[in-house]
Amino acid sequence: MTIRFDNRVAIVTGAGNGLGRAHALLLASRGAKVVVNDPGGARDGRGGDHAAADKVVAEIKAAGGQAVSNYDSVADKAGARNIVQTAVDAFGTLDIVVNNAGILRDKSFPNMTMEDFDFVVQVHFLGTAYVTHAAWPILRQKAYGRVVVTSSNSGIYGNFGQANYAGAKLALVGFVNALRLEGAKYNIMVNALAPVAGTRMTEDLMTPEVLAKMKPEFVSPMVAYLCSEQCQHSGDIWAAGAGYFSRIEYREGPGVRLGPQATVDDVAANIEKIADLSTTVRYRTSSEEVQAVLGG
Ligand code: NAI
């Protein structure tokens, strides 16, 4: 099977560096016309430099592909709309949105300012919502779309010093869960990626040997698959890094029916049974879970 993106138009946010750059290069090498979005700027989101996006566009064009730069911030509503408009103006439509832009403002929670909390949520969670919201009417109208959001094992499993980032990243899983249902009728597949890669975001956490095993381009095949016509999965979380690929999901244990009279002492006495996950179920909507709670 050869996966191609001929006649498909893709936006990759934060594509001037790291993972976004690798995703953009792979999509373009397989025929996609790509909007390379990146305002430039440092790892914490400060500053800006058009060279980040322009360099990647030049790389794509040098390899015979098609791409245009966009320098808007995903964290700005008008900017997000302009990213989508850039795709329409340059290539006439839009099929694929890879929400990848990200920043870090790590600190232990008591030392974290609420401004740094807000800004991380703004870029990761709201930025993804702004760009996807601007793109959605186009995808819905053409009854085709592939949307990827970039979550993180930090949100899924936890990481010290990242309450802002972890919260924003897991918010994206909720976002995907809802959009899976809304997009299904329109052939819009929405998935979350949990990548692991050596980039400027992680370079100070790893040795050069480990970084060499975790190149961003080792993650991109997963993203490209999720962006393909062949992909019929939606509402799932996919881990990728260092050549490893897997799926992550939430499951719920069998639970214990203590009855409506149950007291806090009953909960305490049964906590091990309540916590038991020896058998599990995957609910695909909140109402499925409510039915189970009601004993249906
Ligand atoms: P990176 O720092 O190399 O790339 C992030 C890019 O996003 C930068 O080029 C930056 O300029 C851009 N960006 C920042 N704010 C933006 C904004 N407001 N609008 C548009 N673009 C903006 O970092 P990396 O590692 O490539 O990160 C890519 C995504 O993957 C991020 O969402 C990150 O949180 C996520 N991630 C990365 C992991 C890793 O192991 N590298 C692990 C888990 C998640």
Coordinates of C-alpha atoms and ligand atoms in Angstrom, one line a residue:
M1 CA 0.0 0.0 0.0
T2 CA 1.3 3.4 -0.9
I3 CA -0.2 6.3 1.0
R4 CA -0.5 9.5 -1.1
F5 CA -1.9 12.9 -0.5
D6 CA -2.2 14.2 -4.1
N7 CA -4.8 16.9 -4.4
R8 CA -5.0 17.2 -0.7
V9 CA -4.3 20.4 1.2
A10 CA -2.8 20.3 4.6
I11 CA -2.1 22.8 7.4
V12 CA 0.6 21.9 9.9
T13 CA 0.8 24.3 12.8
G14 CA 4.1 25.0 14.5
A15 CA 5.8 23.4 11.4
G16 CA 9.0 25.5 11.6
N17 CA 10.8 23.1 13.9
G18 CA 10.8 19.7 15.4
L19 CA 7.8 17.4 14.9
G20 CA 5.8 19.9 12.8
R21 CA 8.6 20.3 10.4
A22 CA 8.9 16.5 10.0
H23 CA 5.2 16.1 9.5
A24 CA 5.1 18.8 6.9
L25 CA 8.0 17.4 5.0
L26 CA 6.5 13.9 4.9
L27 CA 3.0 15.0 3.8
A28 CA 4.6 17.2 1.1
S29 CA 6.9 14.4 -0.1
R30 CA 3.7 12.3 -0.6
G31 CA 2.0 14.9 -2.7
A32 CA 0.1 17.2 -0.2
K33 CA 0.1 20.9 -0.6
V34 CA 1.1 22.3 2.8
V35 CA 0.6 25.4 4.7
V36 CA 3.7 25.6 7.0
N37 CA 2.5 27.7 9.9
D38 CA 5.0 29.1 12.4
P39 CA 5.4 32.5 14.0
G40 CA 9.0 31.4 15.0
G41 CA 9.9 32.3 18.6
A42 CA 11.5 30.6 21.5
R43 CA 10.5 27.4 23.3
D44 CA 8.5 29.4 25.7
G45 CA 6.6 31.2 22.9
R46 CA 8.4 34.5 23.3
G47 CA 9.7 36.4 20.2
G48 CA 9.1 35.6 16.5
D49 CA 11.0 34.9 13.3
H50 CA 9.6 34.3 9.9
A51 CA 12.7 32.3 9.0
A52 CA 11.3 29.2 10.9
A53 CA 8.4 28.7 8.5
D54 CA 10.2 30.0 5.4
K55 CA 13.1 27.5 5.8
V56 CA 10.7 24.6 5.8
V57 CA 8.8 25.9 2.8
A58 CA 12.2 26.2 1.0
E59 CA 13.0 22.6 1.9
I60 CA 9.7 21.3 0.6
K61 CA 10.0 23.3 -2.6
A62 CA 13.7 22.2 -3.1
A63 CA 12.4 18.6 -2.9
G64 CA 9.8 19.3 -5.6
G65 CA 6.8 19.8 -3.3
Q66 CA 4.3 22.6 -2.8
A67 CA 4.1 24.7 0.3
V68 CA 3.4 28.3 1.6
S69 CA 4.4 30.0 4.8
N70 CA 2.0 31.4 7.4
Y71 CA 3.3 33.3 10.5
D72 CA 0.1 33.7 12.6
S73 CA -0.2 32.5 16.1
V74 CA -2.7 29.7 16.7
A75 CA -3.4 31.3 20.0
D76 CA -5.0 34.3 18.3
K77 CA -8.6 33.8 17.0
A78 CA -8.1 36.0 13.9
G79 CA -4.7 34.5 13.4
A80 CA -6.2 31.0 13.4
R81 CA -8.8 32.0 10.8
N82 CA -6.0 33.5 8.7
I83 CA -4.1 30.2 8.8
V84 CA -7.1 28.5 7.2
Q85 CA -7.6 31.4 4.8
T86 CA -4.0 31.0 3.7
A87 CA -4.7 27.4 2.7
V88 CA -7.8 28.4 0.7
D89 CA -6.1 31.4 -0.9
A90 CA -3.0 29.4 -1.9
F91 CA -4.5 26.0 -2.8
G92 CA -8.3 26.5 -3.0
T93 CA -9.4 24.2 -0.2
L94 CA -8.4 22.3 2.9
D95 CA -8.5 18.6 3.7
I96 CA -6.0 18.0 6.6
V97 CA -5.3 19.9 9.8
V98 CA -2.3 18.8 12.0
N99 CA -2.5 20.8 15.2
N100 CA 1.1 20.6 16.4
A101 CA 2.1 24.1 17.6
G102 CA 3.3 24.1 21.2
I103 CA 5.3 25.8 23.9
L104 CA 6.5 25.1 27.4
R105 CA 6.4 27.2 30.6
D106 CA 7.3 24.5 33.1
K107 CA 7.4 25.2 36.9
S108 CA 6.1 23.4 40.0
F109 CA 2.5 24.4 40.5
P110 CA 3.0 26.9 43.4
N111 CA 5.8 28.6 41.5
M112 CA 3.9 28.8 38.2
T113 CA 2.3 32.2 37.5
M114 CA -1.3 32.0 36.3
E115 CA -0.2 34.1 33.3
D116 CA 2.1 31.2 32.3
F117 CA -0.8 28.8 33.0
D118 CA -3.1 30.7 30.8
F119 CA -0.7 31.1 27.9
V120 CA 0.1 27.3 27.7
V121 CA -3.6 26.5 27.7
Q122 CA -4.1 29.3 25.1
V123 CA -1.6 27.8 22.7
H124 CA -2.2 24.1 23.1
F125 CA -5.8 23.8 23.8
L126 CA -7.5 27.0 22.6
G127 CA -5.1 27.3 19.6
T128 CA -6.1 23.8 18.5
A129 CA -9.8 24.7 19.0
Y130 CA -9.4 28.0 17.1
V131 CA -7.7 26.5 14.0
T132 CA -10.0 23.5 13.9
H133 CA -13.1 25.6 14.3
A134 CA -12.0 27.8 11.4
A135 CA -11.3 24.7 9.3
W136 CA -14.4 22.7 10.3
P137 CA -17.0 24.3 7.9
I138 CA -14.8 23.6 4.9
L139 CA -14.3 20.0 5.9
R140 CA -17.9 19.5 6.7
Q141 CA -19.0 21.1 3.5
K142 CA -16.8 18.8 1.4
A143 CA -17.6 15.8 3.6
Y144 CA -14.0 15.0 4.0
G145 CA -11.4 15.8 6.7
R146 CA -8.6 14.5 8.7
V147 CA -7.7 16.3 11.9
V148 CA -4.8 15.5 14.3
V149 CA -4.3 17.1 17.6
T150 CA -1.1 16.8 19.6
S151 CA -1.6 15.5 23.1
S152 CA 1.2 14.3 25.3
N153 CA 2.1 11.5 27.7
S154 CA 2.6 14.3 30.2
G155 CA -1.2 14.9 30.2
I156 CA -2.1 11.2 29.8
Y157 CA 0.2 9.9 32.5
G158 CA 1.4 12.9 34.4
N159 CA 4.7 14.9 34.7
F160 CA 6.1 17.0 37.5
G161 CA 6.2 20.7 36.8
Q162 CA 3.7 20.6 33.9
A163 CA 0.3 21.2 35.5
N164 CA -0.5 23.8 32.8
Y165 CA 0.8 21.7 29.9
A166 CA -0.5 18.4 31.1
G167 CA -4.0 19.9 31.7
A168 CA -4.0 21.5 28.2
K169 CA -2.8 18.3 26.6
L170 CA -5.5 16.1 28.2
A171 CA -8.2 18.7 27.4
L172 CA -7.4 17.9 23.8
V173 CA -8.4 14.3 24.4
G174 CA -11.8 15.5 25.5
F175 CA -11.9 17.7 22.4
V176 CA -11.2 14.7 20.1
N177 CA -13.8 12.6 21.9
A178 CA -16.5 15.1 21.1
L179 CA -15.4 15.9 17.6
R180 CA -15.3 12.2 16.7
L181 CA -19.1 12.1 17.2
E182 CA -19.7 15.4 15.4
G183 CA -17.4 14.6 12.4
A184 CA -18.5 11.0 11.8
K185 CA -21.4 11.8 9.5
Y186 CA -19.1 14.0 7.4
N187 CA -16.2 11.6 7.0
I188 CA -14.1 13.8 9.3
M189 CA -11.7 11.7 11.4
V190 CA -10.2 13.3 14.4
N191 CA -7.4 11.7 16.4
A192 CA -4.9 12.6 19.1
L193 CA -1.2 11.9 18.9
A194 CA 1.1 11.4 21.9
P195 CA 4.5 11.8 20.5
V196 CA 8.0 11.2 21.9
A197 CA 10.8 12.9 20.1
G198 CA 14.1 14.7 20.5
T199 CA 13.4 18.3 19.7
R200 CA 14.3 21.6 21.3
M201 CA 11.4 20.9 23.7
T202 CA 13.1 17.8 25.1
E203 CA 16.8 18.1 24.2
D204 CA 17.8 19.1 27.7
L205 CA 16.2 16.0 29.2
M206 CA 18.1 13.4 27.1
T207 CA 21.6 12.3 26.2
P208 CA 22.8 12.8 22.5
E209 CA 22.6 8.9 22.1
V210 CA 19.0 8.8 23.2
L211 CA 18.1 11.9 21.1
A212 CA 19.5 10.1 18.0
K213 CA 17.1 7.3 18.5
M214 CA 14.1 9.7 18.8
K215 CA 14.2 11.8 15.7
P216 CA 11.0 13.7 15.0
E217 CA 10.7 12.0 11.6
F218 CA 10.2 8.7 13.4
V219 CA 6.9 10.0 14.6
S220 CA 5.6 11.4 11.4
P221 CA 4.5 8.1 9.7
M222 CA 1.8 7.8 12.4
V223 CA 0.6 11.3 11.8
A224 CA 0.6 10.9 8.0
Y225 CA -1.5 7.7 8.4
L226 CA -4.0 9.5 10.5
C227 CA -4.2 12.2 7.8
S228 CA -4.8 9.7 5.0
E229 CA -7.9 8.6 3.2
Q230 CA -7.1 5.1 4.4
C231 CA -7.5 6.0 8.0
Q232 CA -10.9 5.0 9.3
H233 CA -10.1 5.4 13.0
S234 CA -11.4 8.4 14.8
G235 CA -11.5 9.5 18.4
D236 CA -8.4 7.5 19.3
I237 CA -5.1 8.3 21.0
W238 CA -1.9 7.2 19.2
A239 CA 1.6 7.0 20.7
A240 CA 4.6 7.2 18.5
G241 CA 8.3 7.7 18.9
A242 CA 11.6 6.0 18.2
G243 CA 9.9 3.6 15.7
Y244 CA 7.4 2.5 18.4
F245 CA 3.6 2.9 17.6
S246 CA 0.7 2.1 19.9
R247 CA -2.8 3.0 20.8
I248 CA -3.9 4.4 24.2
E249 CA -7.4 4.3 25.6
Y250 CA -9.4 4.8 28.7
R251 CA -11.2 1.9 30.2
E252 CA -13.5 1.5 33.1
G253 CA -13.5 -1.3 35.7
P254 CA -16.5 -3.5 36.5
G255 CA -17.3 -1.3 39.5
V256 CA -19.3 -2.3 42.6
R257 CA -23.0 -1.7 43.1
L258 CA -23.2 -0.6 46.7
G259 CA -26.7 0.8 46.3
P260 CA -28.0 4.3 46.9
Q261 CA -27.7 4.0 50.7
A262 CA -23.9 3.6 50.4
T263 CA -22.1 5.7 53.0
V264 CA -18.5 7.0 53.0
D265 CA -17.7 4.1 55.3
D266 CA -19.0 1.7 52.7
V267 CA -16.9 3.3 50.0
A268 CA -13.8 3.0 52.3
A269 CA -14.6 -0.6 53.0
N270 CA -14.9 -1.4 49.3
I271 CA -12.2 0.8 47.9
E272 CA -10.1 -2.0 46.5
K273 CA -13.1 -3.5 44.7
I274 CA -14.1 -0.1 43.4
A275 CA -10.5 0.4 42.1
D276 CA -10.4 -3.0 40.5
L277 CA -9.5 -3.0 36.8
S278 CA -9.2 -6.8 36.3
T279 CA -11.9 -6.6 33.7
T280 CA -12.6 -3.4 31.8
V281 CA -15.0 -1.9 29.3
R282 CA -14.4 0.9 26.8
Y283 CA -17.3 3.3 26.6
R284 CA -17.4 5.3 23.5
T285 CA -19.8 8.0 24.6
S286 CA -20.6 9.6 27.9
S287 CA -24.2 8.3 27.7
E288 CA -22.9 4.7 27.3
E289 CA -21.2 5.2 30.6
V290 CA -24.2 6.7 32.2
Q291 CA -26.2 3.6 31.1
A292 CA -23.7 1.5 32.9
V293 CA -23.8 3.6 36.0
L294 CA -27.6 3.2 36.0
G295 CA -27.2 -0.5 35.6
G296 CA -28.5 -0.7 32.1
Ligands
NAI1 P1 9.3 22.5 19.0 O1 9.5 23.6 20.0 O2 10.5 22.0 18.2 O3 8.2 22.9 18.0 C1 7.0 23.6 18.3 C2 6.7 24.6 17.2 O4 5.5 25.3 17.5 C3 7.8 25.7 17.2 O5 8.3 25.8 15.9 C4 7.1 27.0 17.6 O6 7.6 28.1 17.0 C5 5.6 26.6 17.2 N1 4.7 27.5 18.0 C6 4.8 27.9 19.3 N2 3.7 28.6 19.6 C7 3.0 28.8 18.4 C8 1.8 29.5 18.1 N3 1.2 30.2 19.0 N4 1.3 29.3 16.9 C9 1.9 28.6 15.9 N5 3.1 27.9 16.2 C10 3.6 28.0 17.4 O7 8.7 21.3 19.8 P2 8.2 19.8 19.4 O8 8.7 18.9 20.3 O9 8.4 19.6 17.9 O10 6.6 19.9 19.7 C11 5.6 19.8 18.8 C12 4.3 19.4 19.5 O11 4.5 18.1 20.1 C13 3.9 20.3 20.7 O12 2.5 20.4 20.7 C14 4.4 19.5 21.9 O13 3.8 19.9 23.0 C15 4.1 18.1 21.4 N6 4.9 17.1 22.2 C16 6.2 16.9 22.0 C17 6.9 15.9 22.6 C18 8.3 15.6 22.4 O14 8.8 14.6 22.9 N7 9.0 16.4 21.6 C19 6.2 15.0 23.6 C20 4.8 15.3 23.7 C21 4.2 16.3 23.0

